[in-house]
PDB file of C-alpha atoms in Angstrom:
ATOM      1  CA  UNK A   1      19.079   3.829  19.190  1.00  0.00           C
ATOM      2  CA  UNK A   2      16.028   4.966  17.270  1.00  0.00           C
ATOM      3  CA  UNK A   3      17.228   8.493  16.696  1.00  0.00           C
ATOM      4  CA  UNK A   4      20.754   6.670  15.398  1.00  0.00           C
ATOM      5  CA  UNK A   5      18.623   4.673  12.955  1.00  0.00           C
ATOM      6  CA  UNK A   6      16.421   7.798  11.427  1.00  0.00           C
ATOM      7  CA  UNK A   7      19.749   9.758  11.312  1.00  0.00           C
ATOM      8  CA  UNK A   8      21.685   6.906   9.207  1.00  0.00           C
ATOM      9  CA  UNK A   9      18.615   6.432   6.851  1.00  0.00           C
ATOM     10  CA  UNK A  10      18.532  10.037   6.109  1.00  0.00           C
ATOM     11  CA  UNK A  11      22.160  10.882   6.111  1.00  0.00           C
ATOM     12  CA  UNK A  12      23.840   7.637   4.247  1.00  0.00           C
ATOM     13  CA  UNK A  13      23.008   6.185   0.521  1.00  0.00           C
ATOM     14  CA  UNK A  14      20.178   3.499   0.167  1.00  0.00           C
ATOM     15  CA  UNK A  15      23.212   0.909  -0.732  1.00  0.00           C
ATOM     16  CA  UNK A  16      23.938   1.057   3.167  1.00  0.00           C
ATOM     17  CA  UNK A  17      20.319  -0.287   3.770  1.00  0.00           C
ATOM     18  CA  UNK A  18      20.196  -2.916   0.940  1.00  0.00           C
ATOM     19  CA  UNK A  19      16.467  -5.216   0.836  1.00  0.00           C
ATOM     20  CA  UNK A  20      17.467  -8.747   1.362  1.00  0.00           C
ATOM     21  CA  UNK A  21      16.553 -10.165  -2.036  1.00  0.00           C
ATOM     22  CA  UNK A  22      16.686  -9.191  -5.802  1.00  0.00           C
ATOM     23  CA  UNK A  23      12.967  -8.718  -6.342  1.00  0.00           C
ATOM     24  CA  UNK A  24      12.576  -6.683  -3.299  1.00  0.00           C
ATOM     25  CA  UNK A  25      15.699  -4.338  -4.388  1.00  0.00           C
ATOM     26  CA  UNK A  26      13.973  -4.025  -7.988  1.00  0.00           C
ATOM     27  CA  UNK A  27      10.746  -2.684  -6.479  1.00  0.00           C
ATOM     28  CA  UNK A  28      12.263  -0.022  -4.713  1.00  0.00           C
ATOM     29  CA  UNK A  29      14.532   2.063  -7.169  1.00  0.00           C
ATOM     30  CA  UNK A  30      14.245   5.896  -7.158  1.00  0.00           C
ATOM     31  CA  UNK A  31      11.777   7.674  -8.986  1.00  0.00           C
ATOM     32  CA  UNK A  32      10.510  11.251 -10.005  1.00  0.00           C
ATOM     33  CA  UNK A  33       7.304  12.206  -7.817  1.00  0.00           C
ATOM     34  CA  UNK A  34       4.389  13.340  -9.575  1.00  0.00           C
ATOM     35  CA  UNK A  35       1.623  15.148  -9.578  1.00  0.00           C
ATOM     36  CA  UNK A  36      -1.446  12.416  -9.657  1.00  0.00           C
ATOM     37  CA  UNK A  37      -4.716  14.796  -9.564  1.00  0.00           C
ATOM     38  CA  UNK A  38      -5.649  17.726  -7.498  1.00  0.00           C
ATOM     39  CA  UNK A  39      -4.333  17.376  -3.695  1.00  0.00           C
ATOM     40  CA  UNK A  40      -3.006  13.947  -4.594  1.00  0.00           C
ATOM     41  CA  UNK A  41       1.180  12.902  -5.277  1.00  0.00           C
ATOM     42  CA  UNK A  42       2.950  10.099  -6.010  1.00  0.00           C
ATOM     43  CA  UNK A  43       5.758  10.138  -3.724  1.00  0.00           C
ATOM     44  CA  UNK A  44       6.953   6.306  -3.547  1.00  0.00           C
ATOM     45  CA  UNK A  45       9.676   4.289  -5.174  1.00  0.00           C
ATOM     46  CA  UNK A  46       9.605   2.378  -8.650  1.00  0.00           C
ATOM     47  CA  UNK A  47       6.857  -0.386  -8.051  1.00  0.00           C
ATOM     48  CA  UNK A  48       6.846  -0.060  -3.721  1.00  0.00           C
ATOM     49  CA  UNK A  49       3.855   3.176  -3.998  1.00  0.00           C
ATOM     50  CA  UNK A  50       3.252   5.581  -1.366  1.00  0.00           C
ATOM     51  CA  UNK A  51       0.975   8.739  -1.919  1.00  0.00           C
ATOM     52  CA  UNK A  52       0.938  12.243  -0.605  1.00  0.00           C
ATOM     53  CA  UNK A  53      -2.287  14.208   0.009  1.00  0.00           C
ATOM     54  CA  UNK A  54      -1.276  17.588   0.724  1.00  0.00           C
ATOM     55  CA  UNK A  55      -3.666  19.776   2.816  1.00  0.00           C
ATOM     56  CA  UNK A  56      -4.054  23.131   4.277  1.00  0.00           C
ATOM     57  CA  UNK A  57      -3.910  22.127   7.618  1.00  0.00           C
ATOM     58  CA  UNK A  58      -1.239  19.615   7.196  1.00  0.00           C
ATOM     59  CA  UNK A  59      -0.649  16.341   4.881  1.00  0.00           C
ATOM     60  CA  UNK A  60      -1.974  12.719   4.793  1.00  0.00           C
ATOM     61  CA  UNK A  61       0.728   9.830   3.350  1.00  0.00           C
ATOM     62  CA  UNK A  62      -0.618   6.229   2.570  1.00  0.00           C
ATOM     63  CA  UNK A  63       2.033   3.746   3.093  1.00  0.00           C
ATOM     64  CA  UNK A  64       5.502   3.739   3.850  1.00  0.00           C
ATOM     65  CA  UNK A  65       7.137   1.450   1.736  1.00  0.00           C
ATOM     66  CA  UNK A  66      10.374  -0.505   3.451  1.00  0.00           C
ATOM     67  CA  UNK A  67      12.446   0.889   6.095  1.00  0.00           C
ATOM     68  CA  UNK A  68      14.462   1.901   2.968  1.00  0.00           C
ATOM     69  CA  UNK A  69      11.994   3.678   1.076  1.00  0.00           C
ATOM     70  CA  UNK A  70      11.579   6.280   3.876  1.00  0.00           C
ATOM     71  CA  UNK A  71      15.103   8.693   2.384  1.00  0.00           C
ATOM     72  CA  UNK A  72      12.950   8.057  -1.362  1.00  0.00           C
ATOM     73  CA  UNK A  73      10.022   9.293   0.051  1.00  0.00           C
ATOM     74  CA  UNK A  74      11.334  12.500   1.698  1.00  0.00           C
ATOM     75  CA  UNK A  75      13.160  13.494  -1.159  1.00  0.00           C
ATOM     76  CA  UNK A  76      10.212  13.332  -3.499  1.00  0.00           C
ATOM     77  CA  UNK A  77       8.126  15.329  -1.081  1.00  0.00           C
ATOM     78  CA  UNK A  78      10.792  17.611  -0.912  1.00  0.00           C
ATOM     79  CA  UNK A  79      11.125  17.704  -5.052  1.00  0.00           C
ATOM     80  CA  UNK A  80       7.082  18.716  -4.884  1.00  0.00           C
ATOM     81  CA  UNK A  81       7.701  21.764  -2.623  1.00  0.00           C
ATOM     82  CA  UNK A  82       6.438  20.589   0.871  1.00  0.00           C
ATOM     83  CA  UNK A  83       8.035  18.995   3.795  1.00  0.00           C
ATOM     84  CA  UNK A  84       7.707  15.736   5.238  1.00  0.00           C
ATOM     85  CA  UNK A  85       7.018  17.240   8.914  1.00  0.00           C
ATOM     86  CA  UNK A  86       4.074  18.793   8.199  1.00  0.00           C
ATOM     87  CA  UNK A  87       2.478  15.251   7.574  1.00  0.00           C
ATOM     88  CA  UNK A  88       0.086  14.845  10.117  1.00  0.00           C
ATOM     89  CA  UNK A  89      -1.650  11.494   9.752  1.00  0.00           C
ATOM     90  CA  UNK A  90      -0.329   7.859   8.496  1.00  0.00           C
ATOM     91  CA  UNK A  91      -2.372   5.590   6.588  1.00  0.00           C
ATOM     92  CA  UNK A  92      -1.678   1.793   5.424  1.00  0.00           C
ATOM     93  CA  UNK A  93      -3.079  -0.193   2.746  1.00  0.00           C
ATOM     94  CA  UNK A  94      -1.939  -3.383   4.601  1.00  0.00           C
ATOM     95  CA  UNK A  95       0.462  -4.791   7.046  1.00  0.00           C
ATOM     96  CA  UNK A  96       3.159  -6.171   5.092  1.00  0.00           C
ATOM     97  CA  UNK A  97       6.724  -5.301   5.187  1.00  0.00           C
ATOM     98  CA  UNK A  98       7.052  -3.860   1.749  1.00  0.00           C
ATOM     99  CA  UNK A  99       4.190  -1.544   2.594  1.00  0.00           C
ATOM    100  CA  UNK A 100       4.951  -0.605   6.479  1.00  0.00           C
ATOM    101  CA  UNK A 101       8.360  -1.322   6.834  1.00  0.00           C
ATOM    102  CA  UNK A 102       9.303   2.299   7.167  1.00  0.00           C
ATOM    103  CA  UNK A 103       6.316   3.589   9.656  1.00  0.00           C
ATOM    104  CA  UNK A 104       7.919   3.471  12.498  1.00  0.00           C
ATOM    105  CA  UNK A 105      10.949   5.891  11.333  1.00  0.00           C
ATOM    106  CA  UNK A 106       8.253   7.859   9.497  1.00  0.00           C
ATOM    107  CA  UNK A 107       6.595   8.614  13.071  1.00  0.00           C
ATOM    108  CA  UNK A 108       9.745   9.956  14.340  1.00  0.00           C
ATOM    109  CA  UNK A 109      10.395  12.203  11.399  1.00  0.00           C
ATOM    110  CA  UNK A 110       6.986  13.478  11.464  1.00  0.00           C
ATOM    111  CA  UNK A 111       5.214  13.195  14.705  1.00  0.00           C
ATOM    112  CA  UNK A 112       2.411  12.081  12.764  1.00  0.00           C
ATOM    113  CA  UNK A 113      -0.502   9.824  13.932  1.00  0.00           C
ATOM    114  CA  UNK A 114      -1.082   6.446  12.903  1.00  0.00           C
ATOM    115  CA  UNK A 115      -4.316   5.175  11.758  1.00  0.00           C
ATOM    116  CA  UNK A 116      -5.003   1.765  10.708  1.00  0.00           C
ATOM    117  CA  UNK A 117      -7.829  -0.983  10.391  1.00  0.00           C
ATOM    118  CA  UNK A 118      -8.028  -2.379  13.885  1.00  0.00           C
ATOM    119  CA  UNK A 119      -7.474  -5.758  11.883  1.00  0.00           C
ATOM    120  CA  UNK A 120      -4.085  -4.750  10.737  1.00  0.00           C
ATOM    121  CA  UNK A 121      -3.046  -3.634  13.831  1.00  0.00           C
ATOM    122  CA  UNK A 122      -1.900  -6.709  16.025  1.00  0.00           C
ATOM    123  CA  UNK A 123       0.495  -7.160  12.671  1.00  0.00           C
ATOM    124  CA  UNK A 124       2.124  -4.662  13.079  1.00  0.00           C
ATOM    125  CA  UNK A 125       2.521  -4.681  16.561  1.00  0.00           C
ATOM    126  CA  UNK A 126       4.198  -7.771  15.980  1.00  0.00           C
ATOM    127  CA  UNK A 127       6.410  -6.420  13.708  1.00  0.00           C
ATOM    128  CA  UNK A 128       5.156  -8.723  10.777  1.00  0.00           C
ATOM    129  CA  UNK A 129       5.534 -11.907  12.645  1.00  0.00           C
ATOM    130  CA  UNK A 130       3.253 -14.321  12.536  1.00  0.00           C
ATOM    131  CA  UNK A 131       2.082 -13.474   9.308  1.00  0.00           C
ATOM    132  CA  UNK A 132      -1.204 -15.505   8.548  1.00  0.00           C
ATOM    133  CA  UNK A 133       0.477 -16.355   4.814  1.00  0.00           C
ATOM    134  CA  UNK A 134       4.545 -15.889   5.497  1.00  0.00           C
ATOM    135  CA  UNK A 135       5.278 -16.550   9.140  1.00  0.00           C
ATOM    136  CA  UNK A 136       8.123 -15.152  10.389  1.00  0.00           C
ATOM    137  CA  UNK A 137       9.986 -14.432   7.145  1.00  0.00           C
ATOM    138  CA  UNK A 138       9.319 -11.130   6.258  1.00  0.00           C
ATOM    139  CA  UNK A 139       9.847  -8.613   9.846  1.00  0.00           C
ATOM    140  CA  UNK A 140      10.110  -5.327  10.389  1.00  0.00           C
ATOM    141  CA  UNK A 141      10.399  -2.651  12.637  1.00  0.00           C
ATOM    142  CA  UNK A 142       7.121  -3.056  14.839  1.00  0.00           C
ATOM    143  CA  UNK A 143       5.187  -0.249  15.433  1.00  0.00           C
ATOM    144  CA  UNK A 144       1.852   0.664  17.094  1.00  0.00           C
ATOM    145  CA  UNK A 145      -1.328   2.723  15.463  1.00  0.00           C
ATOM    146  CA  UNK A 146      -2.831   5.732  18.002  1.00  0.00           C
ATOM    147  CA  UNK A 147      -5.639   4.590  16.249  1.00  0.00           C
ATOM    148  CA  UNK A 148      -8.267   2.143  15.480  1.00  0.00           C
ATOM    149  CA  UNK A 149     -10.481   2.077  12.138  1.00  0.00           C
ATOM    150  CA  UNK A 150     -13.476   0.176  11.365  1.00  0.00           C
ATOM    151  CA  UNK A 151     -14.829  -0.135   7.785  1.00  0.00           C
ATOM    152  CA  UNK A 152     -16.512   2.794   6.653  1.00  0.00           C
ATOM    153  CA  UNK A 153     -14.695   4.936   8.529  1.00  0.00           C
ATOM    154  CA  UNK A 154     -13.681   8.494   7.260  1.00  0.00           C
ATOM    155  CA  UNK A 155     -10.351  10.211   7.965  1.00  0.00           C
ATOM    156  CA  UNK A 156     -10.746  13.773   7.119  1.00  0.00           C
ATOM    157  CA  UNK A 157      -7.814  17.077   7.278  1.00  0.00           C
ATOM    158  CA  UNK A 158      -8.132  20.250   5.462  1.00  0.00           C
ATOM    159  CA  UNK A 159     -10.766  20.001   3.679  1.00  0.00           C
ATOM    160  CA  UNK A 160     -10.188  16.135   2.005  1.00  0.00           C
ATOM    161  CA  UNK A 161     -11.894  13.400   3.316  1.00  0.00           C
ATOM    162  CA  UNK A 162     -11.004   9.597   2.912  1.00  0.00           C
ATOM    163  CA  UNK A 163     -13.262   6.431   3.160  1.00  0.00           C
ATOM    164  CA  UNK A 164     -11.622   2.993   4.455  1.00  0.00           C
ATOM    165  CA  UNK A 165     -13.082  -0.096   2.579  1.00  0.00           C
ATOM    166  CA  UNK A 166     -11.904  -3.422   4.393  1.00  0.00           C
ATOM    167  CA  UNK A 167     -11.083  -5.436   1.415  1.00  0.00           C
ATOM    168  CA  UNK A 168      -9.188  -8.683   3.477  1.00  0.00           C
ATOM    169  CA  UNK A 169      -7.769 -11.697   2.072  1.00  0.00           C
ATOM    170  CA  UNK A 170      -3.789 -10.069   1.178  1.00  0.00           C
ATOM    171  CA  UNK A 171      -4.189  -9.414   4.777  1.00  0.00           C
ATOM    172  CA  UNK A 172      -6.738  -9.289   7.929  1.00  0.00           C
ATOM    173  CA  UNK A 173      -7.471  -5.700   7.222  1.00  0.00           C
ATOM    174  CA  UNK A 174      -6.497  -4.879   4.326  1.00  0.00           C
ATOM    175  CA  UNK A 175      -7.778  -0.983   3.609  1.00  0.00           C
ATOM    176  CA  UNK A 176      -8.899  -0.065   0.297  1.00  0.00           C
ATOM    177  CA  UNK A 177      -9.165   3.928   0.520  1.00  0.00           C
ATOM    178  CA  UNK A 178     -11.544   6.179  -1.517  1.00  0.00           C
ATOM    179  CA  UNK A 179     -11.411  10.189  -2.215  1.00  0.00           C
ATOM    180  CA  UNK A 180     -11.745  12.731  -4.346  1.00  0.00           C
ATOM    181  CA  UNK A 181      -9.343  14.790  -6.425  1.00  0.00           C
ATOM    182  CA  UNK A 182      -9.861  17.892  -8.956  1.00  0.00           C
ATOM    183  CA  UNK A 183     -13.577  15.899  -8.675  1.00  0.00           C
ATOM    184  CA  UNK A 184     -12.515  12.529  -9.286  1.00  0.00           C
ATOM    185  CA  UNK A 185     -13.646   9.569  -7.771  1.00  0.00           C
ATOM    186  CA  UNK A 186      -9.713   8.203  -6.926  1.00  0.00           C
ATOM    187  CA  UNK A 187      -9.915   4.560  -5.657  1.00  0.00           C
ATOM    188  CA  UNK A 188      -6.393   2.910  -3.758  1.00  0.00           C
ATOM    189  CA  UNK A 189      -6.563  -0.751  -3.944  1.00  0.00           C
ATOM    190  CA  UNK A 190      -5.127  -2.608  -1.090  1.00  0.00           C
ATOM    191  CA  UNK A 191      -3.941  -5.759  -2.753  1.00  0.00           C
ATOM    192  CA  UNK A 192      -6.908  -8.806  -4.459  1.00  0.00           C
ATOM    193  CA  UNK A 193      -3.406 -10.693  -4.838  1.00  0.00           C
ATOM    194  CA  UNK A 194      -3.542 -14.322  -3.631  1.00  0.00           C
ATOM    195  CA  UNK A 195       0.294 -15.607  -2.691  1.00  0.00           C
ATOM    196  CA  UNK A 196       1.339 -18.330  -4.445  1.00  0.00           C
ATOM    197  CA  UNK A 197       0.883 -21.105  -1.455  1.00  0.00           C
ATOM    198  CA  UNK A 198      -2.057 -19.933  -0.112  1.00  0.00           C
ATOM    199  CA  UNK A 199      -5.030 -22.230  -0.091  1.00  0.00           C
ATOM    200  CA  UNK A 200      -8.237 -20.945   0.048  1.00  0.00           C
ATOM    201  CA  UNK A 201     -10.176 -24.004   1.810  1.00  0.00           C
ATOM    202  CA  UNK A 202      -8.959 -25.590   4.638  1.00  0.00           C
ATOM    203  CA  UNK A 203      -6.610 -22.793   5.595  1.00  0.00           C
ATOM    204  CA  UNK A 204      -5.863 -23.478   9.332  1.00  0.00           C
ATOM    205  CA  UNK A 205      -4.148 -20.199   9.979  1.00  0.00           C
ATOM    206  CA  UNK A 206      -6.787 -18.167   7.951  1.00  0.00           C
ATOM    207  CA  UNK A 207     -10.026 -20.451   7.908  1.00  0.00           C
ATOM    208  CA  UNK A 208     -12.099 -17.294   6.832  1.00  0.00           C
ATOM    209  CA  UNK A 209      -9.534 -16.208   3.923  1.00  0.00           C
ATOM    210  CA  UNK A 210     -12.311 -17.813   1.150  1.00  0.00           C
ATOM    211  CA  UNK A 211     -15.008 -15.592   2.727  1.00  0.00           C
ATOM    212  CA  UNK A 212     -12.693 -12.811   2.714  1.00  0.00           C
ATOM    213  CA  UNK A 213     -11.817 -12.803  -0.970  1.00  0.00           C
ATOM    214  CA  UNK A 214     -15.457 -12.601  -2.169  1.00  0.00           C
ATOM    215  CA  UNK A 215     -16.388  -9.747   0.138  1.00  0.00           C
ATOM    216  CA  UNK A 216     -13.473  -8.250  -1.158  1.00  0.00           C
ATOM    217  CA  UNK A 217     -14.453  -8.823  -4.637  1.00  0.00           C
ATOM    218  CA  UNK A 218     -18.030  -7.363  -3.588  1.00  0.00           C
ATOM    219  CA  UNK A 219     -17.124  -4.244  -2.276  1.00  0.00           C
ATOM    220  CA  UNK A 220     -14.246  -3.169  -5.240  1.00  0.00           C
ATOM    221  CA  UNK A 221     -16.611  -3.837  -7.953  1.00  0.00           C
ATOM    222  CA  UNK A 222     -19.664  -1.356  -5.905  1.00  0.00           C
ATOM    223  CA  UNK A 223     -16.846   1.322  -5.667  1.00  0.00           C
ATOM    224  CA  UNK A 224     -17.104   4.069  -8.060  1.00  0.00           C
ATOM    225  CA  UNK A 225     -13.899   4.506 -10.168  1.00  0.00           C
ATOM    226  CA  UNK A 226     -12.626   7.147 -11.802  1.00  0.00           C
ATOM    227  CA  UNK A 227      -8.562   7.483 -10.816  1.00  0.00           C
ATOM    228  CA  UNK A 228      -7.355   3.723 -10.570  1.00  0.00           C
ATOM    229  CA  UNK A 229      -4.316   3.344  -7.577  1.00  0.00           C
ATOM    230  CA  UNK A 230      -3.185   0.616  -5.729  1.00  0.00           C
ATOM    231  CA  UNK A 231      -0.218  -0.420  -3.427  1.00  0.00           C
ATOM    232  CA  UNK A 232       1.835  -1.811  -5.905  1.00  0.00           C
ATOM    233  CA  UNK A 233       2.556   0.574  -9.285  1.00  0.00           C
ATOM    234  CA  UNK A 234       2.406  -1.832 -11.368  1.00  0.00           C
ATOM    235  CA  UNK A 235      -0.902  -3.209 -10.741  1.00  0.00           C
ATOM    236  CA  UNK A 236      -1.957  -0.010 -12.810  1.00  0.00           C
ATOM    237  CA  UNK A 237       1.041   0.750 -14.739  1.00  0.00           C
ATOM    238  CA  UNK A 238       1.860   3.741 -12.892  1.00  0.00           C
ATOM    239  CA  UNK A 239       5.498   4.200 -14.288  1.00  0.00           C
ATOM    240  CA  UNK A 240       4.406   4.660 -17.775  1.00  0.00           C
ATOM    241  CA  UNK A 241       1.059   6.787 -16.978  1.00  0.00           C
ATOM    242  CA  UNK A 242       3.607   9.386 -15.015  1.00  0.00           C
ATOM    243  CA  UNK A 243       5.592   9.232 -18.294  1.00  0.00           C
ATOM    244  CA  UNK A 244       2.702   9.639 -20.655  1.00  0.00           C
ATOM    245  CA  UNK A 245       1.462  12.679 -18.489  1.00  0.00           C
ATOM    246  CA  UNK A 246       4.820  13.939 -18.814  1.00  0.00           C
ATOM    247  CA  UNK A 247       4.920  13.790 -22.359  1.00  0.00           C
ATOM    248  CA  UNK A 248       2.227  16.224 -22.239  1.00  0.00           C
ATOM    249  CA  UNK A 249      -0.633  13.583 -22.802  1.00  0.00           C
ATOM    250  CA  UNK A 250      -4.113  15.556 -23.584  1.00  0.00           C
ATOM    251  CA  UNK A 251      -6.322  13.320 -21.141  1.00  0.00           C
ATOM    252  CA  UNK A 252      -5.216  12.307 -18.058  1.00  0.00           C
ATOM    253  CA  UNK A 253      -3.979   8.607 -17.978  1.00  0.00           C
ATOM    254  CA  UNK A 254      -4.250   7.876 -14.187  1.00  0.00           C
ATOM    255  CA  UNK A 255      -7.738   8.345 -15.119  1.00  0.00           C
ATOM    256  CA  UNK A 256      -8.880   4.915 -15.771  1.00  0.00           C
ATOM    257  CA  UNK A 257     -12.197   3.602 -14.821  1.00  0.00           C
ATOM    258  CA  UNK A 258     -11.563   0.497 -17.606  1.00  0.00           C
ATOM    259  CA  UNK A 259      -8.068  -0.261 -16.493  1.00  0.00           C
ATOM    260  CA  UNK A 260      -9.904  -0.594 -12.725  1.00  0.00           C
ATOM    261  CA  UNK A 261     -12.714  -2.598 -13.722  1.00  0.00           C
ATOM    262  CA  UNK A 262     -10.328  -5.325 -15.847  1.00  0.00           C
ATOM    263  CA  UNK A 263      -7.810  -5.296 -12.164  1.00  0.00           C
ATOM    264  CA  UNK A 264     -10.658  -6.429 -10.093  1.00  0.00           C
ATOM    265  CA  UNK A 265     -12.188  -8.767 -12.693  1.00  0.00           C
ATOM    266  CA  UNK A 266      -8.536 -10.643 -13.607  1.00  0.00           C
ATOM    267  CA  UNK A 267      -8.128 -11.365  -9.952  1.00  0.00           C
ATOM    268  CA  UNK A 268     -11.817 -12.645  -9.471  1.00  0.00           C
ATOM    269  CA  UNK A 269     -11.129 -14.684 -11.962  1.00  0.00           C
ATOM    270  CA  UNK A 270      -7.824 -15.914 -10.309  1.00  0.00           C
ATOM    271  CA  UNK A 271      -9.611 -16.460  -7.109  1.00  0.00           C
ATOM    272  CA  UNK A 272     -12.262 -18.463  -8.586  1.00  0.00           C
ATOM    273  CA  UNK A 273     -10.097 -20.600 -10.520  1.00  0.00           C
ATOM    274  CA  UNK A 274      -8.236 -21.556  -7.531  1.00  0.00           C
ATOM    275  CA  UNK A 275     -11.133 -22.532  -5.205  1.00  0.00           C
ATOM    276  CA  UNK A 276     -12.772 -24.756  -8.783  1.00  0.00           C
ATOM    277  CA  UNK A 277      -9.211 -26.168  -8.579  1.00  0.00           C
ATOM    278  CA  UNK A 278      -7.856 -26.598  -5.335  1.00  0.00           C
ATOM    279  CA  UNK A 279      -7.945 -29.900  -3.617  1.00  0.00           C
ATOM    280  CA  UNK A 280      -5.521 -32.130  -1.158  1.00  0.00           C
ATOM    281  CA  UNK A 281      -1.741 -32.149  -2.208  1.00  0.00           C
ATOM    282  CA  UNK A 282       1.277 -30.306  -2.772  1.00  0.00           C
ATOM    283  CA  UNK A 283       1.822 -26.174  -2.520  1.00  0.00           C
ATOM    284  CA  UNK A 284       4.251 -24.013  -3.418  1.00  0.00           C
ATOM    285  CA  UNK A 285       6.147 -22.039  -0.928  1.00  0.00           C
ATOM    286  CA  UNK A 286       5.012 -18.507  -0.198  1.00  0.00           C
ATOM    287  CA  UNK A 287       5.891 -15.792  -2.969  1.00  0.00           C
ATOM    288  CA  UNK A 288       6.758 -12.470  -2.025  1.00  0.00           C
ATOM    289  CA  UNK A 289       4.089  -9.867  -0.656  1.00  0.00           C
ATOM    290  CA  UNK A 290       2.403  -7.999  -2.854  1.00  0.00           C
TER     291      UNK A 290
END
């Protein structure tokens, strides 16, 4: 059954595979891959990002996207000149579905091994069920890690060396990820999003989540920032930096040490508005994931 599933998502269009909602379809359009900095690709769909670190000795890929990004994502590693099977380790930025969907048919395309924050990891075990913030609504194909990272831990191949920053809140172990490229500090934010319906205080299934948020906030403004990602492309307006560096831009506009700094301070300031305002009474229902 699994080998039926990989061969359908790589041999029929993405319309056979549609995402179950509007917004979710919108963030995962086909897009040209780039070249980031260095080692480092863009290889992920219009807003849903997954990067490519290419190596020597084989490649690293952060994030999966859905189960229906996976055909989007080989094609743009095939439009760079590599292949998807010589991708030797998985990384995640967190565990939910718009972001791991596609791991487990990513494993059987590449063999590679999974690595995630040992936080993360009953998540997506459970297939996204269970979800501290969305319950059951949002499953997908469960999968398990071959292995476990603490925070601070490095994940090195060929030469290029990755730090994992637990930055939780969006998720138990939500993974920020730090590296270098052409000399660049490059920093991958996880997600500093709160969901709209998520209380800070008095959260039963996350009693911690308050706690969370400021360490998170702690440890993104001490990191060092030259090359501004994230999870989402549009957190740093990755669309229309690819276009400006297409259009033969002089300075490099993934480079962006301001547009980092202003990220991390709007949603401090989001997260701090909520606690000064949140007290008994009604809540929205849960947004999507971001």
């Amino acid at each position: 059954m699994k080998r039926l599933l990989v061969f359908l998502l790589l041999v029929f269009p993405l319309s056979v595979f549609p995402q179950s909602d509007p917004t979710s379809r919108s963030w995962n359009q086909p897009v040209e891959p780039f070249k980031i900095a260095g080692n480092l690709y863009y290889v992920g769909a219009s807003d849903i990002a997954s990067y490519l670190i290419t190596t020597p000795e084989g490649h690293i890929l952060i994030d999966s996207g859905f189960e229906e990004t996976v055909p989007i994502i080989r094609e743009n590693v095939r439009k760079l000149g590599f292949k998807l099977k010589d991708v030797k380790i998985l990384l995640t930025s967190h565990a939910h579905y718009d972001h791991v969907g596609g791991l487990a048919t990513l494993k059987e395309l590449t063999g590679a091994k999974l690595l995630v924050h040992e936080k993360d990891i009953p998540q997506l075990a459970r297939g996204g069920t269970g979800d501290p913030h969305l319950g059951d609504r949002f499953p997908f194909r469960p999968v398990r890690a071959d292995r476990s990272l603490k925070d601070g831990e490095q994940v090195s191949l060929g030469g290029t060396t990755l730090t994992a920053h637990l930055t939780p809140g969006h998720t138990l172990g939500c993974t920020t990820w730090t590296m270098k490229a052409a000399g660049k500090d490059v920093v991958f934010v996880c997600s500093a999003t709160i969901l709209p319906g998520v209380t800070l205080t008095k959260n039963e299934r996350y009693p911690g989540i308050a706690e969370d948020y400021a360490r998170t906030f702690q440890v993104l403004k001490s990191l060092p920032c030259d090359i501004f990602l994230a999870a989402h492309a549009n957190f740093y307006d990755g669309l229309g930096k690819a276009e400006r560096l297409r259009k033969g831009a002089e300075k490099n506009p993934f480079i962006d040490p301001e547009g980092y700094k202003a990220y991390v301070e709007k949603a401090e300031k989001r997260y701090r508005e909520l606690l000064e305002k949140e007290k008994p009474g009604s809540v929205s229902a849960p947004g999507h994931p971001q």
